[in-house]
XYZ file of C-alpha atoms in Angstrom:
566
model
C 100.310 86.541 113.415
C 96.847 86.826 113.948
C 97.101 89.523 116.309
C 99.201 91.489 114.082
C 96.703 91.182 111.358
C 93.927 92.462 113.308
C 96.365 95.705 114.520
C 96.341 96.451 110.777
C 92.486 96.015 110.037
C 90.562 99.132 109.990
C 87.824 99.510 112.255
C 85.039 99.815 110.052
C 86.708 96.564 108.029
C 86.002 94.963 111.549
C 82.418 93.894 111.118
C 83.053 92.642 107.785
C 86.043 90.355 108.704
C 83.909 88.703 111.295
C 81.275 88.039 108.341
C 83.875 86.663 106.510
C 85.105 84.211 109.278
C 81.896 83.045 109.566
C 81.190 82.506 105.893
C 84.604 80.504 105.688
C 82.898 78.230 108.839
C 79.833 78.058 106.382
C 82.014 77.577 103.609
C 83.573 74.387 105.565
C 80.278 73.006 107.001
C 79.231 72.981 103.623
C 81.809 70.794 101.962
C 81.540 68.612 105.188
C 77.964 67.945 104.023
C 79.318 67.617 100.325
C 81.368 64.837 101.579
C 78.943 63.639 104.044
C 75.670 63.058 101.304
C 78.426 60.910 99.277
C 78.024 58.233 102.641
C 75.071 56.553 101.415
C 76.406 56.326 97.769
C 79.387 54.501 99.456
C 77.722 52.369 101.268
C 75.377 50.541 98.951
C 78.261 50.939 96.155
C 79.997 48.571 98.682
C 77.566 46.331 99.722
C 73.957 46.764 98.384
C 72.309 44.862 101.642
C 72.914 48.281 103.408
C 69.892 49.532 101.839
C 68.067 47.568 104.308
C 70.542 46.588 107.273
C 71.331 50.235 107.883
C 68.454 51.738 109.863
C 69.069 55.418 108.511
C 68.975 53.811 104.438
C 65.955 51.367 105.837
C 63.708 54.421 107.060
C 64.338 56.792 103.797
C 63.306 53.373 101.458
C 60.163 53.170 103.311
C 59.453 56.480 103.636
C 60.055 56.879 100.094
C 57.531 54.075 98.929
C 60.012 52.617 96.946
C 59.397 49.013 94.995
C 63.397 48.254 94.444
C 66.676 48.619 95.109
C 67.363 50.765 91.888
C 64.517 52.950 92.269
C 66.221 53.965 95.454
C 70.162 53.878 94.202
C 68.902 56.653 91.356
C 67.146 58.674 93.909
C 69.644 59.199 96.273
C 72.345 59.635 93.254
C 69.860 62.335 92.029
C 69.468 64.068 95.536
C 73.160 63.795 96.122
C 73.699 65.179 92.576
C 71.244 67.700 93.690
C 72.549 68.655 97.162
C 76.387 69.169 95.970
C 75.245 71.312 92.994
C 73.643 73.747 95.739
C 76.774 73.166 97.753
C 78.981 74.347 94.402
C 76.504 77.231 94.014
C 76.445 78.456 98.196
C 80.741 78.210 97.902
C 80.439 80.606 94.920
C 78.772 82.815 96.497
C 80.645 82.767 99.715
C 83.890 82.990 97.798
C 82.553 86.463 95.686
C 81.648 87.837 98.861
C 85.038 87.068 100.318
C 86.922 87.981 96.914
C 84.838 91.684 97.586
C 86.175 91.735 100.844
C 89.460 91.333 99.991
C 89.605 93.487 96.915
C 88.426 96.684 99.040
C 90.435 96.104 101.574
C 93.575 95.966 99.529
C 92.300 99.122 97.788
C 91.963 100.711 101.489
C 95.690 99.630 102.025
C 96.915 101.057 98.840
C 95.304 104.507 99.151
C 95.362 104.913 102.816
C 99.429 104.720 102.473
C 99.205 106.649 99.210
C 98.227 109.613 101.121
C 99.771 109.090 103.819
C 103.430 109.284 102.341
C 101.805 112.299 100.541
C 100.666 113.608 103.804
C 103.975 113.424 105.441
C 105.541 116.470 103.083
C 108.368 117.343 101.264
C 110.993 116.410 103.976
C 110.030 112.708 104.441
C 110.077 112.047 100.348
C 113.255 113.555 100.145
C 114.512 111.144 102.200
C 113.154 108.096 100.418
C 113.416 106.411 97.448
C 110.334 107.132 95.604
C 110.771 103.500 93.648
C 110.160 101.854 97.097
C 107.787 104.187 98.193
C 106.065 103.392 94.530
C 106.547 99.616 95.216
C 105.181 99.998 98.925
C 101.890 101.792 97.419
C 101.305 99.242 94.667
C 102.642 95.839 95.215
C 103.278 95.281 99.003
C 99.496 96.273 100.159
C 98.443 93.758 97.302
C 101.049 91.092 98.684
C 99.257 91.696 101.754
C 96.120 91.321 101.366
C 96.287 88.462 98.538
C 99.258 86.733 100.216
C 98.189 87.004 103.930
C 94.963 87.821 104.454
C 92.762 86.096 101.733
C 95.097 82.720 102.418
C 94.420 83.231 106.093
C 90.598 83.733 105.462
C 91.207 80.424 103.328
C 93.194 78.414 105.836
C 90.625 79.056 108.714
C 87.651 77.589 106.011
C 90.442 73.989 105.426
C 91.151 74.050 109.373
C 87.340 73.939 110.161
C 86.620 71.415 107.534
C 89.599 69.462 108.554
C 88.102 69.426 111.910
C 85.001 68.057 110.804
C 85.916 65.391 108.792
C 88.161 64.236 111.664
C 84.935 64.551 114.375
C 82.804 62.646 112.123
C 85.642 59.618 111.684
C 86.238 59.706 115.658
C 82.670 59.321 115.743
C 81.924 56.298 113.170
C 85.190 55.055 113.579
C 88.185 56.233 116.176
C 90.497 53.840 114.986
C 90.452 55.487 110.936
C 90.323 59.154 112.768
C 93.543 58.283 114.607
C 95.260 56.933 111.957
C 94.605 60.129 110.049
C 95.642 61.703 112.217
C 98.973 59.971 112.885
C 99.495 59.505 108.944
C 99.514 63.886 108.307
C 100.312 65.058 111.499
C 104.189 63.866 111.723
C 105.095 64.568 108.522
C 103.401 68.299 108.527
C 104.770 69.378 111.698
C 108.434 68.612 110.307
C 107.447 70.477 107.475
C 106.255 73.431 109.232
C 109.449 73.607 112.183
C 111.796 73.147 109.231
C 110.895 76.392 107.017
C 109.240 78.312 109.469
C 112.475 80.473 109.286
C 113.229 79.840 105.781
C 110.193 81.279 104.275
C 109.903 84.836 106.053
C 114.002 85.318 104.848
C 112.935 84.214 101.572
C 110.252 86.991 101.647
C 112.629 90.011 102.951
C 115.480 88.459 100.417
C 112.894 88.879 97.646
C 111.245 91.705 98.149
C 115.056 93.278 98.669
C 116.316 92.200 95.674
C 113.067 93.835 93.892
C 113.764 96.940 95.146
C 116.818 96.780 93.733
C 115.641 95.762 90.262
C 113.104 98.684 90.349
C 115.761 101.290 91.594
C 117.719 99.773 88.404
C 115.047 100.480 85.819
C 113.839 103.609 87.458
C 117.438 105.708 87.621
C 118.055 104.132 84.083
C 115.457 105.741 82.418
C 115.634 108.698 84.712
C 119.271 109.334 84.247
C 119.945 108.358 80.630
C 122.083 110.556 79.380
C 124.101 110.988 81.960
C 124.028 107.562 82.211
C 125.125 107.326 78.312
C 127.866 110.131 78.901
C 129.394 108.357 81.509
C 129.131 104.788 80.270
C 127.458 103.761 83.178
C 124.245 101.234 81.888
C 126.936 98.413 82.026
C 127.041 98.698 85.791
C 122.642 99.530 85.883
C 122.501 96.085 83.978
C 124.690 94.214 86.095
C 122.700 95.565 89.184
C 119.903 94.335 87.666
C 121.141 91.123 86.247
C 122.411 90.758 90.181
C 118.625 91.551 91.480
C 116.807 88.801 88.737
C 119.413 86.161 89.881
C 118.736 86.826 93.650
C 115.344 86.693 92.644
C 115.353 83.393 90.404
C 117.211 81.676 92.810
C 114.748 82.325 95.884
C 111.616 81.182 93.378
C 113.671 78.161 92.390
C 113.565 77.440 96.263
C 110.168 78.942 97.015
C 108.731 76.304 93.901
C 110.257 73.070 95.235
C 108.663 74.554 99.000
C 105.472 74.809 97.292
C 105.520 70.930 95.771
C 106.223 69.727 99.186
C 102.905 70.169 100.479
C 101.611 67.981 97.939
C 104.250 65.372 98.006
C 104.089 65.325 101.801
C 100.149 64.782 101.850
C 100.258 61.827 99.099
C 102.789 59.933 100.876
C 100.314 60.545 104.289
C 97.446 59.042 102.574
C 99.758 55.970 101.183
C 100.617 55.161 104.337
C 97.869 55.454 105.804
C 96.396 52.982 102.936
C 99.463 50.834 103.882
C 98.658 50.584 107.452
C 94.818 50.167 107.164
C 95.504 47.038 104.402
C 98.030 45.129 106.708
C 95.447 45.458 109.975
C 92.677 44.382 108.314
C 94.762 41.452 106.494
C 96.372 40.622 109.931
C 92.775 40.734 112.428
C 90.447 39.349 109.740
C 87.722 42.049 110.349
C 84.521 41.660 108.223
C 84.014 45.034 108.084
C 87.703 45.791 106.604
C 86.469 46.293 102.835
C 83.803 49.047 104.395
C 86.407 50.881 106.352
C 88.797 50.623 103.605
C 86.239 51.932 101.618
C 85.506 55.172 103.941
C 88.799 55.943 104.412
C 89.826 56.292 100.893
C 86.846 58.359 100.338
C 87.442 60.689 103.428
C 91.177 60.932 102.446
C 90.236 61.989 98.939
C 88.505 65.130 100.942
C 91.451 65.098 103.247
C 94.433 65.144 101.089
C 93.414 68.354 99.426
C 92.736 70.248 102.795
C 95.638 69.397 104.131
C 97.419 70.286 100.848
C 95.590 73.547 101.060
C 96.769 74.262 104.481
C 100.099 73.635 104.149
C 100.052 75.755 100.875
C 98.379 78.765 102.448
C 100.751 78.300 105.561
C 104.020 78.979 103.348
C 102.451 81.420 101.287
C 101.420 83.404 104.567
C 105.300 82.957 105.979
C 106.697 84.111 102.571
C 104.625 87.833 102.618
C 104.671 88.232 106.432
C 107.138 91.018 106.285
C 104.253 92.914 104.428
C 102.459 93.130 107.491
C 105.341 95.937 109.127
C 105.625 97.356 106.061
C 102.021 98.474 105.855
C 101.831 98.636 109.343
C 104.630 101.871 109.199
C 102.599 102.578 106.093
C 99.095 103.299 108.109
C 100.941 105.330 110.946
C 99.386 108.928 110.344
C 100.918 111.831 109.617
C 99.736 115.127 111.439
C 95.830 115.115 110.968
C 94.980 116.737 107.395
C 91.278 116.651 106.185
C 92.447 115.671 102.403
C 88.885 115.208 101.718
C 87.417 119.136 103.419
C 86.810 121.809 100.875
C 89.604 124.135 100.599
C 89.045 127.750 101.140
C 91.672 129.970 99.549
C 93.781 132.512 101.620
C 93.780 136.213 99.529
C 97.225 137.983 100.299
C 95.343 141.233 101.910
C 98.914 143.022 103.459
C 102.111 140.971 104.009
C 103.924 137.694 104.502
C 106.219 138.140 107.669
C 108.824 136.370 108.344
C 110.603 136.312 112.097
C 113.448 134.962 113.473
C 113.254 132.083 111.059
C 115.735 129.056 111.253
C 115.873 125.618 109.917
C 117.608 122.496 110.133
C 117.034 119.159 108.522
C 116.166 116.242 111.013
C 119.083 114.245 110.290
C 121.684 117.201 110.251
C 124.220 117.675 113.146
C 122.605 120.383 115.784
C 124.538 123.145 114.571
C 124.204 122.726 111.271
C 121.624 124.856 110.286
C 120.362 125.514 107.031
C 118.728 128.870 107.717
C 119.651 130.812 111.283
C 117.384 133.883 112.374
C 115.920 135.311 109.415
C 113.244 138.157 109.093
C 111.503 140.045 106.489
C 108.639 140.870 105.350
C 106.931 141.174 101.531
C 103.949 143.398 101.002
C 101.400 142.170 98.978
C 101.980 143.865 95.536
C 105.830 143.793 95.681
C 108.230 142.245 93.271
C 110.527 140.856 95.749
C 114.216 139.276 94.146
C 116.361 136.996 96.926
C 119.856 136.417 95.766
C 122.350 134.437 97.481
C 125.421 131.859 97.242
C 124.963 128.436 96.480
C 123.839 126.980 99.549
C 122.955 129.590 101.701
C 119.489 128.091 101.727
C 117.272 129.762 99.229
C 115.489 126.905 97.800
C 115.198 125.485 101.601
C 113.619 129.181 102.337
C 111.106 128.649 99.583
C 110.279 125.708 100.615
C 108.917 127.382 103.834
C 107.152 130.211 102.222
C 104.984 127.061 100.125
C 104.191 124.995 103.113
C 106.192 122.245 102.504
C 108.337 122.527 105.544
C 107.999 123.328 108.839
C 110.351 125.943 110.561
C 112.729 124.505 113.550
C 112.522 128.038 115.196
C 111.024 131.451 114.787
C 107.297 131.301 112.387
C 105.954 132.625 109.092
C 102.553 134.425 109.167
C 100.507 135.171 106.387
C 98.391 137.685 107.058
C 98.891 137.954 110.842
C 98.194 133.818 110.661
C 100.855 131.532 111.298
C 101.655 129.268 108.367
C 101.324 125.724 109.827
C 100.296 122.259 107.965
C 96.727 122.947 108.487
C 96.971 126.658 106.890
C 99.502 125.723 104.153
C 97.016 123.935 102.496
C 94.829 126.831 101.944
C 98.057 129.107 101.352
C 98.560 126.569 98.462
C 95.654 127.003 96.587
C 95.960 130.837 96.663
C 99.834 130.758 95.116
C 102.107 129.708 91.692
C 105.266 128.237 92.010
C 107.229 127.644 89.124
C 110.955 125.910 89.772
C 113.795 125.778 87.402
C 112.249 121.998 86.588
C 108.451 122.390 85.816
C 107.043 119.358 86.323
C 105.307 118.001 83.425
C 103.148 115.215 83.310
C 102.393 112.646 80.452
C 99.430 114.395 79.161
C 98.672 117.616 76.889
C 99.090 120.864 77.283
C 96.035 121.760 78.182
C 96.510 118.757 80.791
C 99.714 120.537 82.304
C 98.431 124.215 82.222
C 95.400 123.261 84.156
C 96.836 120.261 86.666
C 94.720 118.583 88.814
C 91.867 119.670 86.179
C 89.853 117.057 84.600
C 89.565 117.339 80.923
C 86.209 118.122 80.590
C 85.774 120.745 83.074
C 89.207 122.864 81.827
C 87.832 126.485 81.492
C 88.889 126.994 77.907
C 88.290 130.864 77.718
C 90.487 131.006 80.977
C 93.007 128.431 79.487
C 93.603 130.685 76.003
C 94.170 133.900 78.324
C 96.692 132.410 80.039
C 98.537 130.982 77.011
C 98.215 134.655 75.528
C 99.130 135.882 78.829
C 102.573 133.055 79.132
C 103.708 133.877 75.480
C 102.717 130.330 74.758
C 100.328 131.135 72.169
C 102.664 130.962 68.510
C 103.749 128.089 70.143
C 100.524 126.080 70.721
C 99.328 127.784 67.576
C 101.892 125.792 65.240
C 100.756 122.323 66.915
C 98.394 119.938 65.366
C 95.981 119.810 67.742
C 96.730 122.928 69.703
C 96.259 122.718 73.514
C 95.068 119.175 73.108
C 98.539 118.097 71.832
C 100.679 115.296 74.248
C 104.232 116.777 74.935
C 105.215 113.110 76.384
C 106.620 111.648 79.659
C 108.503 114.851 81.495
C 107.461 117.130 78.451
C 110.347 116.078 76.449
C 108.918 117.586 73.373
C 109.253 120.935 75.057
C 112.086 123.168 74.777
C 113.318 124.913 78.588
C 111.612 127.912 77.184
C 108.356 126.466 76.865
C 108.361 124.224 79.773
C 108.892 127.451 81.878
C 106.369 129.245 80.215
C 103.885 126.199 81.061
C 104.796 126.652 84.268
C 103.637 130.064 84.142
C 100.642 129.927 82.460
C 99.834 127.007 85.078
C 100.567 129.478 87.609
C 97.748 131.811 86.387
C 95.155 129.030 85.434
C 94.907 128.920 89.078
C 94.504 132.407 89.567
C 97.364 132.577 92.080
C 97.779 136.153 93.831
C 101.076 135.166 94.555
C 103.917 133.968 92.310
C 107.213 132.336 93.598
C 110.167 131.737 90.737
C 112.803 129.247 91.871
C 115.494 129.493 89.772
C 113.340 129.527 86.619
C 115.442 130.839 83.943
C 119.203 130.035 85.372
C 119.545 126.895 82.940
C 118.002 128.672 80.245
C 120.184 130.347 77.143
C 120.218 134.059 77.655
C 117.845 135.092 75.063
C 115.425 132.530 76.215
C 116.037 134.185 79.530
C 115.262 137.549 78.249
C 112.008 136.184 77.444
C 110.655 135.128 80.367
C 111.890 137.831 81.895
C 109.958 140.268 79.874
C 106.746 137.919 80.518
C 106.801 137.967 84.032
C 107.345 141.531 83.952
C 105.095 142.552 81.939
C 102.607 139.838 83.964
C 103.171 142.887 87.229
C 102.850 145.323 85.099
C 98.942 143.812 83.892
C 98.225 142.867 87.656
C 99.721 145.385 89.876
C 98.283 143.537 92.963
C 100.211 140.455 92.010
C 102.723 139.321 94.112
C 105.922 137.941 93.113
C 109.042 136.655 94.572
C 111.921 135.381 92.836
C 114.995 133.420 93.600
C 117.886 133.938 91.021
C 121.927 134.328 90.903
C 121.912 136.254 87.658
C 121.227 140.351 88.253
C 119.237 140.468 84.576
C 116.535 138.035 85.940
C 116.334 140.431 89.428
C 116.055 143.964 87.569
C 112.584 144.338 87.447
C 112.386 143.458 91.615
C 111.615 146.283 93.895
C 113.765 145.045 96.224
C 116.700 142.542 96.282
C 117.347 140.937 99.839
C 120.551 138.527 100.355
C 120.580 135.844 102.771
């Protein structure tokens, strides 16, 4: 496991792991000396003579220039008041600095993935669900990180001060180390062989049957009223009444798992105490009260860690399948520099397309989507591409964008061939509006200039394209104009107006080139008419502008230079 972890931890997290290993050792020697300042306490609490029969309590009285026995007892309660108060304050410290540690590293986890399932494109989230992909991002790297690593960080810290409690009773006393060790040893082991298995099946079985219960919600809302139509929410409740059960019934398990630790080290300690009472009552040993005595104080430091241990041990098990999950998580997509300015790519003469063909990675090998296409659209041109339903017009879109990356033959833009590095510039330079303009929870002004923030929206620019997208009796009649929220997936908007946001958004950006995917065909045929007229008349205001449309009705192709059918 421990190898695994360290696959999964960055490089420059590598330095500050090591720090944190070594403040957990600090963090252990320290509440070894907690325990171990307690020692003279004990001792004179037992039997007061030790103050001057023990040579270590002997020396400190003299050297201290005390008169009596109390003046001495109060001292060393102060200094051992004293001492664990430091103790209290050094583990607070070393915990914040390993909380910090933890806390960016999960946040390294989460956005690392986050980009890199954006990073992989179009074809790999198609292929997903984006509720797991969601649940990947935002739960499983904080699973991770707060059910692996910090319990691992934690369980190194109990180990070590485990270790040193045990060194120091070998080394007074072998005899109450062994029995220690015989008293939490058998029963832990048992412990650990029996649900070794158990608790990494739990974990899968769990984080399975959340899935589920997210896909549930998700679709629900998603789908409504089809969902409604069809009478379906009884069978999106049962699935996730099915997925809470699976669930309750694994925590029922996991709770009981996670008492046993506790259970398992108090009946350790009482036997030990057992044991220890019927030697010292069957050999007679003067000293029995005293080891009695150190015992039950060392076991009231013991019983915790190896509580502790045994909890972080289960916990681990239970979120280990995290660690492959993030693991295919972190696996890079082809090298993008998200972070590099962007330089746009200006349309100077033509977008070429030769001897284009696609095919989807898990299709059969002659089942192509697109087969050896060319043509070519000047920059200027109103281009229209008609076509039956499935002969691949979105898919060919798709290509134009960047989004996915021919199987044979190339696009060039400009001479340049369009590959993942060059889309992303080709990107920033075009519109795209599809026949479902996305529309996020925000206003209008939001939507119009995406990926804006709010404060740094170019209002003069923003009104000219409202003017420019017929959107501006609409936005005029709201109460806050622009600055008005039109709600999850705009459903305040009418199709009209979502398309025309999706137009205006289009030249916010200043795009040189406009792609229409469908972008009236589920609209009613006056509000058809409409945008029709506004994207005309947008070529007729820009005659450099370059637009390409993808439509099966002939009244949204009539203004097109050209129509070519694939």
């Amino acid at each position: 496991m421990m190898k695994a972890l360290f696959e999964i931890i960055p490089k420059k997290f590598r330095a500050a792991t090591c720090g944190v290993v070594l403040s957990a050792l600090l963090r252990a020697m320290l509440n070894f000396a907690g325990l171990a300042v307690l020692l003279p306490v004990l001792l004179m609490v037992l039997n007061s003579q030790q103050i001057h029969s023990n040579q270590i309590l002997s020396t400190l009285y003299e050297w201290g220039g005390f008169t009596t026995d109390q003046q001495f007892i109060a001292a060393t309660c102060a200094v051992v008041i004293g001492v664990i108060a430091l103790k209290q304050a050094c583990n607070l410290l070393l915990q914040r600095v390993q909380r910090r540690y933890v806390v960016r590293l999960y946040k390294y986890f989460s956005v690392k993935i986050f980009r890199n399932y954006h990073d992989r494109g179009l074809a790999f989230i198609k292929r997903q669900n984006t509720a797991i992909l969601s649940r990947n991002v935002n739960f499983i790297c904080y699973n991770l990180v707060m059910g692996v690593i910090s319990p691992t960080i934690s369980m190194i810290c109990e180990v070590l001060l485990l270790g040193l409690l045990l060194a120091a009773l070998m080394w007074y006393n072998p005899m109450i180390a062994l029995l220690a060790v015989a008293a939490f040893i058998p029963l832990s082991w048992v412990y650990v062989v029996i649900l070794r298995g158990k608790l990494r099946d739990y974990g899968q079985r769990e984080n399975e049957a959340r899935r589920q219960q997210a896909r549930a919600v998700v679709e629900t809302f998603r789908g409504y009223t089809d969902i409604e139509i069809n009478n379906a929410f009884p069978t999106m409740q049962r699935r996730f009444e099915q997925s809470l059960d699976t669930i309750a019934e694994i925590k029922s398990r996991t709770d009981i798992i996670g008492a046993m630790p506790s259970i398992i080290a108090e009946m350790s300690v009482a036997l030990a105490m057992v044991v220890l009472i019927l030697l010292g009552t069957a050999t007679s040993h003067p000293d029995t009260s005293l080891i009695f005595g150190i015992f039950a104080v060392a076991a009231i430091r013991i019983l915790p860690t190896v509580r502790a241990i045994m909890a972080q041990w289960w916990q681990i098990r239970y979120n280990y399948y995290c660690i492959d999950i993030v693991r295919e998580g972190l696996e890079e997509a082809d090298e993008i520099e998200n972070d590099a300015p962007i330089q746009r790519i200006e349309l100077g003469s033509a977008i070429e397309v030769e001897g284009l063909g696609f095919r989807f990675e898990d299709a059969d090998k002659e089942q192509w989507t697109l087969r050896n296409l060319n043509l070519t659209i000047r920059k200027g041109e109103k281009i229209g591409i008609r076509g039956t339903s499935g002969a691949g017009k979105t898919t060919l879109f798709n290509l134009l964008l960047g989004f996915l990356t021919p199987t044979e033959g190339e696009i060039k833009v400009d001479g340049q061939r369009l590959d993942r590095t060059l889309a992303r510039r080709w990107q920033t330079s075009i519109g795209y509006v599809s026949q479902n303009v996305y529309i996020e929870d925000s206003t209008i002004a939001g939507n119009i200039a995406l990926g804006v923030d709010t404060d740094q929206i170019d209002r003069e620019r923003l009104a000219d394209v409202i003017r420019r997208a017929r959107l501006e009796e609409f936005v005029g009649q709201l109460p806050n104009g622009a600055n008005t929220a039109i709600g999850e997936c705009g459903n305040r908007l009418s199709g009209g107006q979502r398309q025309r946001i999706g137009i205006a958004r289009a030249l916010y950006k200043q795009a040189d080139v406009l792609f229409f995917d469908e972008a009236t065909s589920s609209l009613d045929d006056r509000t058809e008419q409409e945008i029709n007229h506004a994207i005309e008349q947008l070529s007729r205001e820009q005659s450099a502008l370059t637009i390409v449309v993808i439509a099966h009705r002939s009244t949204s192709l009539e203004y097109c230079d050209r129509i070519i059918e694939i």
